[in-house]
Amino acid sequence: ELLRTVKGAANSYKVSGIPTTYIIDAQGVIKRVHVGFSTGTEKELEKEIVELLPTPTPPKEGKEKGK
């Protein structure tokens, strides 16, 4: 049963190689797809993820964090 589920998921996402990594935004939209892995891929993935993260809002003046 697990093999059928994994194969179904792979078919749904159109996996063409392993590993396949998907970068998905906050709205659930696939923004990037990486097939395979090589040296330096992790830095590229990190950059793409950071670009999708919301910009942190600076704390309001006069208020300390956690209070």
mmCIF file with all atom_site columns, C-alpha atoms in Angstrom:
data_model
loop_
_atom_site.group_PDB
_atom_site.id
_atom_site.type_symbol
_atom_site.label_atom_id
_atom_site.label_alt_id
_atom_site.label_comp_id
_atom_site.label_asym_id
_atom_site.label_entity_id
_atom_site.label_seq_id
_atom_site.pdbx_PDB_ins_code
_atom_site.Cartn_x
_atom_site.Cartn_y
_atom_site.Cartn_z
_atom_site.occupancy
_atom_site.B_iso_or_equiv
_atom_site.pdbx_formal_charge
_atom_site.auth_seq_id
_atom_site.auth_comp_id
_atom_site.auth_asym_id
_atom_site.auth_atom_id
_atom_site.pdbx_PDB_model_num
ATOM 1  C CA . GLU A 1 1  ? 0.000  0.000  0.000   1.00 0.00 ? 1  GLU A CA 1
ATOM 2  C CA . LEU A 1 2  ? 2.815  2.430  0.860   1.00 0.00 ? 2  LEU A CA 1
ATOM 3  C CA . LEU A 1 3  ? 4.516  1.786  -2.472  1.00 0.00 ? 3  LEU A CA 1
ATOM 4  C CA . ARG A 1 4  ? 1.280  2.579  -4.293  1.00 0.00 ? 4  ARG A CA 1
ATOM 5  C CA . THR A 1 5  ? 0.922  5.821  -2.316  1.00 0.00 ? 5  THR A CA 1
ATOM 6  C CA . VAL A 1 6  ? 4.513  6.879  -2.999  1.00 0.00 ? 6  VAL A CA 1
ATOM 7  C CA . LYS A 1 7  ? 4.194  6.043  -6.690  1.00 0.00 ? 7  LYS A CA 1
ATOM 8  C CA . GLY A 1 8  ? 0.922  7.984  -6.898  1.00 0.00 ? 8  GLY A CA 1
ATOM 9  C CA . ALA A 1 9  ? 2.509  11.026 -5.267  1.00 0.00 ? 9  ALA A CA 1
ATOM 10 C CA . ALA A 1 10 ? 5.506  10.807 -7.586  1.00 0.00 ? 10 ALA A CA 1
ATOM 11 C CA . ASN A 1 11 ? 3.193  10.651 -10.600 1.00 0.00 ? 11 ASN A CA 1
ATOM 12 C CA . SER A 1 12 ? 1.100  13.573 -9.318  1.00 0.00 ? 12 SER A CA 1
ATOM 13 C CA . TYR A 1 13 ? 4.168  15.776 -8.910  1.00 0.00 ? 13 TYR A CA 1
ATOM 14 C CA . LYS A 1 14 ? 5.717  14.520 -12.175 1.00 0.00 ? 14 LYS A CA 1
ATOM 15 C CA . VAL A 1 15 ? 8.924  13.348 -10.501 1.00 0.00 ? 15 VAL A CA 1
ATOM 16 C CA . SER A 1 16 ? 11.477 12.573 -13.203 1.00 0.00 ? 16 SER A CA 1
ATOM 17 C CA . GLY A 1 17 ? 14.490 11.816 -11.007 1.00 0.00 ? 17 GLY A CA 1
ATOM 18 C CA . ILE A 1 18 ? 15.555 11.302 -7.429  1.00 0.00 ? 18 ILE A CA 1
ATOM 19 C CA . PRO A 1 19 ? 15.966 13.369 -5.426  1.00 0.00 ? 19 PRO A CA 1
ATOM 20 C CA . THR A 1 20 ? 13.410 15.899 -6.591  1.00 0.00 ? 20 THR A CA 1
ATOM 21 C CA . THR A 1 21 ? 13.043 19.009 -4.429  1.00 0.00 ? 21 THR A CA 1
ATOM 22 C CA . TYR A 1 22 ? 10.144 21.438 -4.656  1.00 0.00 ? 22 TYR A CA 1
ATOM 23 C CA . ILE A 1 23 ? 10.267 25.020 -3.384  1.00 0.00 ? 23 ILE A CA 1
ATOM 24 C CA . ILE A 1 24 ? 6.684  25.947 -2.483  1.00 0.00 ? 24 ILE A CA 1
ATOM 25 C CA . ASP A 1 25 ? 5.542  29.449 -1.475  1.00 0.00 ? 25 ASP A CA 1
ATOM 26 C CA . ALA A 1 26 ? 3.149  30.360 1.357   1.00 0.00 ? 26 ALA A CA 1
ATOM 27 C CA . GLN A 1 27 ? 0.168  30.115 -1.011  1.00 0.00 ? 27 GLN A CA 1
ATOM 28 C CA . GLY A 1 28 ? 1.100  26.545 -1.952  1.00 0.00 ? 28 GLY A CA 1
ATOM 29 C CA . VAL A 1 29 ? 2.401  27.428 -5.412  1.00 0.00 ? 29 VAL A CA 1
ATOM 30 C CA . ILE A 1 30 ? 5.420  25.464 -6.652  1.00 0.00 ? 30 ILE A CA 1
ATOM 31 C CA . LYS A 1 31 ? 8.039  28.111 -7.404  1.00 0.00 ? 31 LYS A CA 1
ATOM 32 C CA . ARG A 1 32 ? 11.071 25.956 -8.247  1.00 0.00 ? 32 ARG A CA 1
ATOM 33 C CA . VAL A 1 33 ? 11.801 22.305 -8.958  1.00 0.00 ? 33 VAL A CA 1
ATOM 34 C CA . HIS A 1 34 ? 15.262 20.770 -8.614  1.00 0.00 ? 34 HIS A CA 1
ATOM 35 C CA . VAL A 1 35 ? 15.980 17.304 -9.966  1.00 0.00 ? 35 VAL A CA 1
ATOM 36 C CA . GLY A 1 36 ? 19.107 15.595 -8.690  1.00 0.00 ? 36 GLY A CA 1
ATOM 37 C CA . PHE A 1 37 ? 21.735 16.929 -6.342  1.00 0.00 ? 37 PHE A CA 1
ATOM 38 C CA . SER A 1 38 ? 25.302 18.122 -6.685  1.00 0.00 ? 38 SER A CA 1
ATOM 39 C CA . THR A 1 39 ? 27.797 20.111 -4.672  1.00 0.00 ? 39 THR A CA 1
ATOM 40 C CA . GLY A 1 40 ? 26.495 23.648 -4.224  1.00 0.00 ? 40 GLY A CA 1
ATOM 41 C CA . THR A 1 41 ? 22.830 22.744 -4.628  1.00 0.00 ? 41 THR A CA 1
ATOM 42 C CA . GLU A 1 42 ? 22.207 23.391 -0.933  1.00 0.00 ? 42 GLU A CA 1
ATOM 43 C CA . LYS A 1 43 ? 23.345 27.020 -1.300  1.00 0.00 ? 43 LYS A CA 1
ATOM 44 C CA . GLU A 1 44 ? 21.057 27.522 -4.284  1.00 0.00 ? 44 GLU A CA 1
ATOM 45 C CA . LEU A 1 45 ? 18.130 25.990 -2.365  1.00 0.00 ? 45 LEU A CA 1
ATOM 46 C CA . GLU A 1 46 ? 18.833 28.202 0.659   1.00 0.00 ? 46 GLU A CA 1
ATOM 47 C CA . LYS A 1 47 ? 18.900 31.339 -1.514  1.00 0.00 ? 47 LYS A CA 1
ATOM 48 C CA . GLU A 1 48 ? 15.588 30.450 -3.162  1.00 0.00 ? 48 GLU A CA 1
ATOM 49 C CA . ILE A 1 49 ? 13.943 29.708 0.194   1.00 0.00 ? 49 ILE A CA 1
ATOM 50 C CA . VAL A 1 50 ? 15.203 32.938 1.771   1.00 0.00 ? 50 VAL A CA 1
ATOM 51 C CA . GLU A 1 51 ? 13.822 34.911 -1.197  1.00 0.00 ? 51 GLU A CA 1
ATOM 52 C CA . LEU A 1 52 ? 10.347 33.486 -0.480  1.00 0.00 ? 52 LEU A CA 1
ATOM 53 C CA . LEU A 1 53 ? 10.389 34.192 3.266   1.00 0.00 ? 53 LEU A CA 1
ATOM 54 C CA . PRO A 1 54 ? 8.544  37.293 4.423   1.00 0.00 ? 54 PRO A CA 1
ATOM 55 C CA . THR A 1 55 ? 10.651 40.284 5.370   1.00 0.00 ? 55 THR A CA 1
ATOM 56 C CA . PRO A 1 56 ? 10.795 40.482 9.172   1.00 0.00 ? 56 PRO A CA 1
ATOM 57 C CA . THR A 1 57 ? 8.985  43.434 10.703  1.00 0.00 ? 57 THR A CA 1
ATOM 58 C CA . PRO A 1 58 ? 11.224 45.438 13.033  1.00 0.00 ? 58 PRO A CA 1
ATOM 59 C CA . PRO A 1 59 ? 9.964  45.679 16.642  1.00 0.00 ? 59 PRO A CA 1
ATOM 60 C CA . LYS A 1 60 ? 8.088  48.840 17.580  1.00 0.00 ? 60 LYS A CA 1
ATOM 61 C CA . GLU A 1 61 ? 10.116 51.404 19.467  1.00 0.00 ? 61 GLU A CA 1
ATOM 62 C CA . GLY A 1 62 ? 9.797  51.328 23.231  1.00 0.00 ? 62 GLY A CA 1
ATOM 63 C CA . LYS A 1 63 ? 8.782  47.678 23.398  1.00 0.00 ? 63 LYS A CA 1
ATOM 64 C CA . GLU A 1 64 ? 11.227 44.972 24.325  1.00 0.00 ? 64 GLU A CA 1
ATOM 65 C CA . LYS A 1 65 ? 10.916 41.558 22.798  1.00 0.00 ? 65 LYS A CA 1
ATOM 66 C CA . GLY A 1 66 ? 8.872  39.171 24.923  1.00 0.00 ? 66 GLY A CA 1
ATOM 67 C CA . LYS A 1 67 ? 7.235  41.832 27.094  1.00 0.00 ? 67 LYS A CA 1
#
